[in-house]
Amino acid sequence: MKQPVYIDNNATTQIAPEVTEAILPYLTEHWGNPSSMHNFGGQVKRALDTAREQVAALIGAEHPNEIIFTSCGSESDNMAIRGAVDAMGGHPHLITTRVEHAAVLGPCHYLEDKGFRLTTLEVDRKGNLDLDVVREKSMSGKKTVASIMWANNETGVIFPIAEIADIIKEGGGVFHTDAVQIAGKLPISVKDIPVDMLSISGHKLHAPKGIGALYVQRGTKVTPHIMGGHQERGRRAGTENVPYIVGLGKACELARERMEKDVVHERKLRDRLEEGILATCKGAQVNGDPSNRLPNTTNISFEYVEGEAILLMMDDQGICASTGSACASGSLEPSHVLRAMDVPRSSLHGSIRFSLSRYNTEEDIDTVLEKLPVIINRLRELSPFADD
Amino acid sequence: MWEYTDKVTDHFKNPRNVGAVENPDGDGLAGSLACGDALRLTFRLNEEKKIAEAKFQTFGCASAIASSSALTEMLIGKTVEEAEEITNADIIAYLGELPKQKVHCSVMGREALEAAIYNYRTGKKLDKHIDGEVICHCFGATDKEIEKITREQKLATAEDVTHACKAGGGCGQCIPEIEEIINRVIGEEQAEEEPKPKLTQLQKIKLIEETIDRQVRPILRRDNGDLELHDVDGDKVIVKFIGACVSCPVSAVTLKDVVETQLREAVSQNIIVEAV
Ligand code: FES
């Protein structure tokens, strides 16, 4: 089968061949339990330590033991939020934003239903937060647990996490950031800013699905949500998923080595793609602050056409992307992120997210720029609104 | 991704009868930009008063495009009277199947057809001026529309309503109100079907408890209030407010407007509710 043009890397990424190679020995030869006393397990333990160092290095954590391996980014988010609230005791005030991933909004709303006060911050039309509001809310007089993403998965918009972390810490709160989309794409360093917890996910940076990590800064109190053995220093029980942890470590190392090159490569392709689409497709517009976003992401709305229809027609041409449109997902609701940004109704239903990786090529962009305008044209011809 | 039948995929990829008929005899529009779905249907009759040409323009997803295309195929060759008989279920049957969440696309087809026939008969545009009160702001659905669709399609849950007309599929804020409409419709239909049987005292108490649980509590809980059933004496029901309701200045109104009304509807017209 011919490989499709895959430009949906914020959904998931291809596993890097180097990562697969690193994993294999831990599926075949080295299958010992890292908790065992014997040397057969001990070897495996050393592989875990290496992976922990590799992950710590990618996000600039000072101590490798600040990294807790989890099963995915969602688990990391859940553990951070619920674990911090639990450890804090009393009734902390939760702060989040309207544009978070469901893995953050889910636990926040769950806690709200349990009677916790939740503030959900609005964003402006470009998808940016108002820092004055963040300050005002975080000084509410109550202890706070804030969870605010670093980069948005749909638009790529980046929040000023250093400043936000400062504000939250000034108010005496605990601060978690979901860094799933930025980790591996742009340099981040948790030792330079007062982030207490940070989530990452393996499959967004060329490791397999089913592995994630949570950075927990020394001294931060968080109740484990899987209790049992003493693995991960008692902060997450369960025998470690060694092969995938090794894979995540390798993926982090690769990302660090290649980041500078990848950023340039992805940004160049993305900009060409974006300019090409805006020039050839009628009614196209970019959603989200163009000067302040991930180098690999662009979210484009097409006026008067609907996202699922675009997506299916692209799929037919071997192009894989995503839509924040209502009709393609189980719910009918257009993307909560674009709605929070007040994207006009005429464009809201026809938004497509293109997200690139180091493996995309000039030819991929050529293909999209050749096929997409035809698709948009065709759908606009079908639409009763397009000519006015 | 949705599972679509081959027929849906075919009509989506190769839509039949795209565009607008010139000088149409009937011209109708359903849906709107806000909903993310809209369909304009036009047709022209021949001398035998049969539909010779039918065309569509659709802004919508694959199912919406396929439903519109199917509808035009079904229309051609029919008289207006025959066309009028086409239901949304017929459109779905023609396509084989539609995912439940996409049934509203076929409903839109039926609505556009109604609008086009109205236009043919009266020469006027079926201006769907807003009738009733807008309940679902995300999709601009009014209480009357929701009530109508609930009745016609015998819907039982808010989810059913969402599948049929999208209302409630957005932020979800309107779901309690949609549920109220459904409960009202179901209640009215039951009332029509069978006059309320005479209840024994024990049955009455049970029904009162059930009604409080199902219909009263959720309303009070929305504002952090609640109540308990304290006693039942003949037709007199004595309740005890708890939570926010205790200190609520309008709890007397709640007692009559919410609790008593609901119990009268569900149990008996003679119920009188008092609070301790
Ligand atoms: S108001 Fe009905 S879904 Fe938002």
Short mmCIF file of C-alpha atoms and ligand atoms in Angstrom, two decimals, chain A residues 339, chain B residues 135-139 166-175 178, ligand 1:
data_model
loop_
_atom_site.label_atom_id
_atom_site.label_comp_id
_atom_site.label_asym_id
_atom_site.label_seq_id
_atom_site.Cartn_x
_atom_site.Cartn_y
_atom_site.Cartn_z
CA ARG A 339 -15.48 28.32 19.60
CA ILE B 135 -33.94 26.81 23.69
CA CYS B 136 -30.74 25.63 22.06
CA HIS B 137 -28.65 28.64 21.22
CA CYS B 138 -25.89 26.59 19.67
CA PHE B 139 -28.14 25.37 16.90
CA LYS B 166 -28.78 18.69 16.56
CA ALA B 167 -30.32 20.63 19.44
CA GLY B 168 -28.31 19.86 22.55
CA GLY B 169 -25.28 18.71 20.61
CA GLY B 170 -23.22 21.80 21.31
CA CYS B 171 -22.40 23.16 24.73
CA GLY B 172 -25.14 21.05 26.27
CA GLN B 173 -26.53 23.87 28.36
CA CYS B 174 -29.97 23.39 26.93
CA ILE B 175 -30.21 19.69 27.76
CA ILE B 178 -34.90 19.65 26.27
S1 FES C 1 -27.47 25.65 23.77
FE1 FES C 1 -28.03 23.75 23.02
S2 FES C 1 -26.22 22.73 22.80
FE2 FES C 1 -25.58 24.69 23.43
#
